[in-house]
Amino acid sequence: MKYSLLNKLTDLVGTNMAKFDIGSIVSDVQKNFKGKEKLASKVGSVGDLHELTDADFIVLGPWWQDSTLTKGIPFGRLTTLAGSSDSGKTSVAIQAIKAALEQGVGVIYCETEQKTTEKDFTDWGVDPTQVILISSNIAEEMYELVLQTWDSFREKYPDNPLLVVIDSIGNLISLRDEDIDMTEQSQKPGGQGKANRLGLSKLMAKMSSEEAKTAVILVSYTYDNIGSQGKTTAGGMALHLFSSLMYQTSRKGWLFKTVKGEKIKVGAEVIFSQQKNHINKSAPGDYKITFRITKDGIEYISAKDADK
């Protein structure tokens, strides 16, 4: 029988494995942060790590849970949905907004494309008067408005969970690009990427520093990689760096039904391709997910049924 690495580690635990008084070290560090209890609480041992519970999510229905094997949209993290037009991104975001309101979560919705209407919300039972709207496609403006609105919400509801949806981040423009000489600097990175990186850094810092829970959904678009397979998500590398859940979306086809001899479009089948799932790394769910989206909601189609 081979002597396994596990056997060696087991022997070390009983013999040579060092034993440190971690508790006293943590206590000493925390004493140095009197009056800063929240900061002090960030020092501990690995034994303090815990599995996420329902309270750590805006809980979504079986269509999301059964396909992603996560409870929903996680607080304290970024969730990115990126893809082509009419591929289910905004539909999923609105379903998350509906679930958030039903669970007592405040909502800030940033509309940058001037394509989403009040009817898109009311058709799925969302009360539009309960959603704070920010309309701007200028990156610097949008991030400033989000952060100030976030602060105003916290002043009135300091302990209330919050959902921030930016739809979409990929088509933002930057005030910095106005000054670029297109002849001399056409190959240099524009202001949009820089503004997104700075804005996302501020969003992440704000989520990490506050007591109450906040979740962020970023909607973006994808474009084909020239000379290679796959697609790139617009918005810069910061999206990949900061996102804990990331899906690229595409439309598989439209859904139709015949009414009085006339063919009417009633929805779409879309495919969500998993790019990143750091919420459930051991069982991250299907790599490719098929959703059927109609006015009645979103239905998960299993891989077996999707091939029929």
Short mmCIF file of C-alpha atoms in Angstrom, two decimals:
data_model
loop_
_atom_site.label_atom_id
_atom_site.label_comp_id
_atom_site.label_asym_id
_atom_site.label_seq_id
_atom_site.Cartn_x
_atom_site.Cartn_y
_atom_site.Cartn_z
CA MET A 1 0.00 0.00 0.00
CA LYS A 2 1.35 3.40 -0.94
CA TYR A 3 2.03 5.85 1.87
CA SER A 4 -0.26 8.75 0.86
CA LEU A 5 0.13 12.46 1.44
CA LEU A 6 -2.93 12.23 3.70
CA ASN A 7 -1.12 9.68 5.88
CA LYS A 8 1.85 12.01 6.16
CA LEU A 9 -0.33 14.96 7.15
CA THR A 10 -2.14 12.82 9.71
CA ASP A 11 1.20 11.85 11.26
CA LEU A 12 2.31 15.48 11.33
CA VAL A 13 -0.80 16.58 13.17
CA GLY A 14 0.00 14.16 15.95
CA THR A 15 3.73 14.82 16.05
CA ASN A 16 5.50 17.74 14.41
CA MET A 17 2.62 20.02 13.43
CA ALA A 18 3.18 23.38 15.08
CA LYS A 19 0.60 24.60 17.59
CA PHE A 20 0.27 28.37 17.82
CA ASP A 21 -1.87 30.35 20.24
CA ILE A 22 -3.83 31.99 17.43
CA GLY A 23 -6.57 33.21 19.76
CA SER A 24 -4.23 35.38 21.81
CA ILE A 25 -2.60 36.84 18.68
CA VAL A 26 -6.00 37.78 17.27
CA SER A 27 -7.02 39.27 20.61
CA ASP A 28 -3.83 41.36 20.76
CA VAL A 29 -4.41 42.71 17.26
CA GLN A 30 -8.04 43.55 18.00
CA LYS A 31 -7.05 45.50 21.13
CA ASN A 32 -5.10 47.88 18.91
CA PHE A 33 -8.35 48.89 17.19
CA LYS A 34 -10.44 50.10 20.11
CA GLY A 35 -13.34 52.15 18.84
CA LYS A 36 -13.01 50.46 15.45
CA GLU A 37 -14.82 47.22 16.23
CA LYS A 38 -15.82 46.55 12.64
CA LEU A 39 -12.22 46.78 11.47
CA ALA A 40 -11.04 44.68 14.42
CA SER A 41 -13.60 41.99 13.60
CA LYS A 42 -11.89 41.42 10.24
CA VAL A 43 -9.00 39.70 12.01
CA GLY A 44 -9.59 36.10 13.07
CA SER A 45 -8.71 32.53 12.12
CA VAL A 46 -9.69 30.39 9.17
CA GLY A 47 -12.08 28.66 11.56
CA ASP A 48 -14.24 31.80 11.40
CA LEU A 49 -14.99 31.26 7.70
CA HIS A 50 -18.54 30.05 7.06
CA GLU A 51 -20.76 28.78 4.29
CA LEU A 52 -23.16 31.32 2.83
CA THR A 53 -26.78 31.02 4.00
CA ASP A 54 -30.08 32.28 2.58
CA ALA A 55 -29.53 35.54 4.48
CA ASP A 56 -26.48 36.21 2.31
CA PHE A 57 -28.54 36.30 -0.90
CA ILE A 58 -31.43 37.90 -2.66
CA VAL A 59 -33.05 34.50 -3.07
CA LEU A 60 -34.26 33.67 -6.59
CA GLY A 61 -36.60 30.90 -7.74
CA PRO A 62 -35.87 27.32 -8.80
CA TRP A 63 -35.09 28.51 -12.35
CA TRP A 64 -31.91 30.11 -10.97
CA GLN A 65 -31.12 27.82 -8.05
CA ASP A 66 -31.42 24.57 -10.01
CA SER A 67 -29.24 25.82 -12.87
CA THR A 68 -26.50 27.74 -11.05
CA LEU A 69 -26.61 25.81 -7.75
CA THR A 70 -26.51 29.13 -5.91
CA LYS A 71 -29.36 30.64 -3.87
CA GLY A 72 -29.56 33.84 -5.89
CA ILE A 73 -27.75 37.17 -6.11
CA PRO A 74 -25.11 37.35 -3.34
CA PHE A 75 -24.72 40.35 -1.06
CA GLY A 76 -21.27 41.91 -0.89
CA ARG A 77 -20.37 40.65 -4.38
CA LEU A 78 -20.68 41.61 -8.02
CA THR A 79 -22.79 39.53 -10.41
CA THR A 80 -22.16 40.17 -14.12
CA LEU A 81 -24.53 39.27 -16.96
CA ALA A 82 -23.05 40.03 -20.38
CA GLY A 83 -24.26 39.18 -23.87
CA SER A 84 -25.91 40.19 -27.09
CA SER A 85 -29.20 42.09 -27.28
CA ASP A 86 -32.40 40.21 -26.44
CA SER A 87 -30.49 37.49 -24.63
CA GLY A 88 -32.18 37.67 -21.24
CA LYS A 89 -29.86 39.98 -19.32
CA THR A 90 -32.38 42.65 -18.37
CA SER A 91 -35.09 40.02 -17.85
CA VAL A 92 -32.98 38.29 -15.20
CA ALA A 93 -32.10 41.65 -13.64
CA ILE A 94 -35.80 42.61 -13.38
CA GLN A 95 -36.63 39.22 -11.85
CA ALA A 96 -33.89 39.90 -9.27
CA ILE A 97 -35.38 43.35 -8.62
CA LYS A 98 -38.81 41.79 -8.10
CA ALA A 99 -37.38 39.22 -5.67
CA ALA A 100 -35.46 41.97 -3.86
CA LEU A 101 -38.57 44.08 -3.27
CA GLU A 102 -40.52 41.01 -2.11
CA GLN A 103 -37.74 40.33 0.41
CA GLY A 104 -37.61 43.90 1.75
CA VAL A 105 -34.50 44.92 -0.18
CA GLY A 106 -34.19 48.48 -1.52
CA VAL A 107 -33.37 48.87 -5.24
CA ILE A 108 -31.35 51.38 -7.28
CA TYR A 109 -31.69 50.82 -11.03
CA CYS A 110 -29.27 52.59 -13.41
CA GLU A 111 -30.58 52.73 -16.99
CA THR A 112 -27.87 53.76 -19.46
CA GLU A 113 -29.30 52.61 -22.79
CA GLN A 114 -32.72 54.35 -22.85
CA LYS A 115 -34.41 51.11 -23.88
CA THR A 116 -36.05 49.83 -20.69
CA THR A 117 -39.55 51.11 -19.99
CA GLU A 118 -41.90 51.16 -17.02
CA LYS A 119 -43.94 48.47 -18.77
CA ASP A 120 -40.94 46.10 -18.63
CA PHE A 121 -41.28 46.25 -14.85
CA THR A 122 -45.06 46.29 -14.47
CA ASP A 123 -45.49 43.34 -16.86
CA TRP A 124 -43.67 41.20 -14.27
CA GLY A 125 -45.41 42.67 -11.25
CA VAL A 126 -42.74 45.15 -10.15
CA ASP A 127 -44.01 48.37 -8.56
CA PRO A 128 -41.99 51.03 -10.42
CA THR A 129 -42.59 53.60 -7.67
CA GLN A 130 -40.43 51.48 -5.34
CA VAL A 131 -37.36 51.45 -7.61
CA ILE A 132 -34.96 54.40 -7.56
CA LEU A 133 -34.02 55.27 -11.16
CA ILE A 134 -30.73 56.78 -12.35
CA SER A 135 -30.50 57.67 -16.05
CA SER A 136 -27.08 58.51 -17.50
CA ASN A 137 -24.73 56.94 -20.03
CA ILE A 138 -21.71 59.01 -18.95
CA ALA A 139 -19.52 56.85 -16.73
CA GLU A 140 -18.31 59.57 -14.38
CA GLU A 141 -21.86 60.90 -13.91
CA MET A 142 -23.39 57.48 -13.44
CA TYR A 143 -20.94 56.33 -10.76
CA GLU A 144 -21.21 59.64 -8.87
CA LEU A 145 -25.01 59.45 -8.92
CA VAL A 146 -24.98 55.81 -7.79
CA LEU A 147 -22.67 56.49 -4.86
CA GLN A 148 -24.61 59.57 -3.72
CA THR A 149 -27.96 57.79 -4.04
CA TRP A 150 -26.52 54.82 -2.16
CA ASP A 151 -25.48 57.20 0.66
CA SER A 152 -28.91 58.85 0.73
CA PHE A 153 -30.64 55.47 0.97
CA ARG A 154 -28.33 54.49 3.84
CA GLU A 155 -29.04 57.73 5.72
CA LYS A 156 -32.75 56.90 5.73
CA TYR A 157 -32.45 53.10 6.00
CA PRO A 158 -29.04 52.37 7.58
CA ASP A 159 -29.67 48.68 8.27
CA ASN A 160 -31.71 47.79 5.19
CA PRO A 161 -30.24 45.52 2.48
CA LEU A 162 -29.85 47.09 -0.96
CA LEU A 163 -29.60 45.98 -4.59
CA VAL A 164 -27.83 48.12 -7.21
CA VAL A 165 -28.38 47.23 -10.89
CA ILE A 166 -26.37 48.93 -13.66
CA ASP A 167 -27.91 48.22 -17.06
CA SER A 168 -25.68 48.45 -18.96
CA ILE A 169 -22.07 49.13 -18.10
CA GLY A 170 -20.72 48.16 -21.52
CA ASN A 171 -22.04 51.11 -23.48
CA LEU A 172 -20.99 53.87 -21.07
CA ILE A 173 -19.02 56.77 -22.51
CA SER A 174 -16.44 58.85 -20.67
CA LEU A 175 -15.91 62.59 -20.43
CA ARG A 176 -12.19 61.86 -20.81
CA ASP A 177 -12.70 60.56 -24.34
CA GLU A 178 -13.84 64.01 -25.44
CA ASP A 179 -10.25 65.25 -25.29
CA ILE A 180 -8.63 62.33 -27.13
CA ASP A 181 -6.96 63.13 -30.43
CA MET A 182 -8.27 60.29 -32.62
CA THR A 183 -5.30 60.48 -34.99
CA GLU A 184 -2.55 60.33 -32.40
CA GLN A 185 -4.20 58.29 -29.64
CA SER A 186 -6.56 55.91 -31.43
CA GLN A 187 -4.63 52.87 -30.14
CA LYS A 188 -4.52 54.02 -26.54
CA PRO A 189 -7.06 52.95 -23.89
CA GLY A 190 -9.98 55.34 -23.63
CA GLY A 191 -11.50 56.95 -20.61
CA GLN A 192 -14.36 54.47 -20.34
CA GLY A 193 -12.13 51.63 -19.16
CA LYS A 194 -10.39 53.87 -16.65
CA ALA A 195 -13.68 55.27 -15.34
CA ASN A 196 -15.15 51.76 -15.01
CA ARG A 197 -12.11 50.48 -13.14
CA LEU A 198 -12.22 53.40 -10.71
CA GLY A 199 -16.01 53.24 -10.36
CA LEU A 200 -16.05 49.50 -9.73
CA SER A 201 -13.25 49.86 -7.18
CA LYS A 202 -15.37 52.39 -5.30
CA LEU A 203 -18.42 50.13 -5.44
CA MET A 204 -16.41 47.20 -4.07
CA ALA A 205 -14.89 49.34 -1.30
CA LYS A 206 -18.32 50.66 -0.33
CA MET A 207 -19.81 47.16 -0.14
CA SER A 208 -16.92 45.98 2.03
CA SER A 209 -16.93 48.92 4.43
CA GLU A 210 -20.62 49.24 5.30
CA GLU A 211 -22.54 47.38 7.97
CA ALA A 212 -25.67 46.68 5.90
CA LYS A 213 -25.70 44.25 2.99
CA THR A 214 -25.59 45.38 -0.65
CA ALA A 215 -25.61 43.32 -3.86
CA VAL A 216 -24.60 44.65 -7.28
CA ILE A 217 -25.67 43.34 -10.71
CA LEU A 218 -23.73 44.61 -13.71
CA VAL A 219 -25.26 44.14 -17.16
CA SER A 220 -22.92 44.40 -20.13
CA TYR A 221 -22.55 43.21 -23.71
CA THR A 222 -20.10 40.92 -25.47
CA TYR A 223 -18.22 41.17 -28.73
CA ASP A 224 -16.39 38.59 -30.86
CA ASN A 225 -12.67 38.07 -30.38
CA ILE A 226 -10.92 38.87 -33.64
CA GLY A 227 -8.76 35.97 -34.78
CA SER A 228 -9.76 33.62 -31.95
CA GLN A 229 -12.77 31.83 -30.52
CA GLY A 230 -15.05 33.08 -27.82
CA LYS A 231 -16.31 36.48 -26.81
CA THR A 232 -15.01 39.32 -24.68
CA THR A 233 -17.14 41.10 -22.12
CA ALA A 234 -17.24 44.86 -22.58
CA GLY A 235 -16.37 47.02 -19.61
CA GLY A 236 -12.72 46.18 -19.05
CA MET A 237 -10.80 43.58 -17.06
CA ALA A 238 -12.11 45.03 -13.81
CA LEU A 239 -15.37 43.15 -14.43
CA HIS A 240 -13.54 39.82 -14.49
CA LEU A 241 -11.42 40.77 -11.48
CA PHE A 242 -14.27 41.87 -9.22
CA SER A 243 -17.16 39.60 -10.27
CA SER A 244 -17.99 36.56 -8.15
CA LEU A 245 -20.71 35.34 -10.53
CA MET A 246 -20.32 35.93 -14.27
CA TYR A 247 -22.41 34.65 -17.19
CA GLN A 248 -22.22 35.37 -20.91
CA THR A 249 -25.59 35.24 -22.62
CA SER A 250 -26.85 34.60 -26.14
CA ARG A 251 -30.24 34.12 -27.75
CA LYS A 252 -30.92 30.58 -28.93
CA GLY A 253 -34.15 31.47 -30.70
CA TRP A 254 -37.52 33.17 -30.44
CA LEU A 255 -40.61 31.47 -29.07
CA PHE A 256 -43.85 31.74 -31.06
CA LYS A 257 -47.46 30.66 -30.74
CA THR A 258 -50.28 30.76 -33.28
CA VAL A 259 -53.31 32.88 -32.40
CA LYS A 260 -56.21 32.91 -34.85
CA GLY A 261 -53.90 31.71 -37.59
CA GLU A 262 -51.30 34.40 -36.91
CA LYS A 263 -47.81 33.59 -35.62
CA ILE A 264 -47.00 35.77 -32.60
CA LYS A 265 -43.68 36.10 -30.77
CA VAL A 266 -44.19 35.31 -27.09
CA GLY A 267 -40.66 35.02 -25.74
CA ALA A 268 -37.18 33.65 -26.25
CA GLU A 269 -34.90 30.77 -25.37
CA VAL A 270 -31.52 32.04 -24.21
CA ILE A 271 -28.27 30.39 -23.21
CA PHE A 272 -26.24 31.53 -20.20
CA SER A 273 -22.60 30.34 -20.38
CA GLN A 274 -20.87 30.30 -17.03
CA GLN A 275 -17.62 32.26 -16.96
CA LYS A 276 -17.09 32.38 -13.21
CA ASN A 277 -18.79 31.04 -10.09
CA HIS A 278 -16.88 31.77 -6.89
CA ILE A 279 -20.01 31.38 -4.79
CA ASN A 280 -20.23 27.61 -5.22
CA LYS A 281 -16.88 26.43 -6.53
CA SER A 282 -17.34 22.75 -5.67
CA ALA A 283 -20.68 22.47 -7.50
CA PRO A 284 -21.00 25.52 -9.75
CA GLY A 285 -23.96 24.29 -11.79
CA ASP A 286 -24.33 23.81 -15.53
CA TYR A 287 -21.66 25.36 -17.72
CA LYS A 288 -24.35 26.17 -20.30
CA ILE A 289 -27.82 27.02 -19.02
CA THR A 290 -30.95 27.30 -21.16
CA PHE A 291 -33.68 29.63 -19.95
CA ARG A 292 -37.11 30.01 -21.53
CA ILE A 293 -38.31 33.59 -20.98
CA THR A 294 -41.94 34.63 -21.50
CA LYS A 295 -44.35 37.11 -19.93
CA ASP A 296 -45.06 34.45 -17.30
CA GLY A 297 -41.47 34.47 -16.05
CA ILE A 298 -38.28 32.46 -16.50
CA GLU A 299 -38.11 28.68 -16.77
CA TYR A 300 -34.93 26.61 -16.55
CA ILE A 301 -34.63 23.98 -19.26
CA SER A 302 -32.37 21.11 -18.25
CA ALA A 303 -29.51 20.13 -20.53
CA LYS A 304 -31.36 16.93 -21.49
CA ASP A 305 -34.58 18.74 -22.34
CA ALA A 306 -32.77 21.59 -24.12
CA ASP A 307 -31.43 19.14 -26.72
CA LYS A 308 -34.90 17.86 -27.63
#
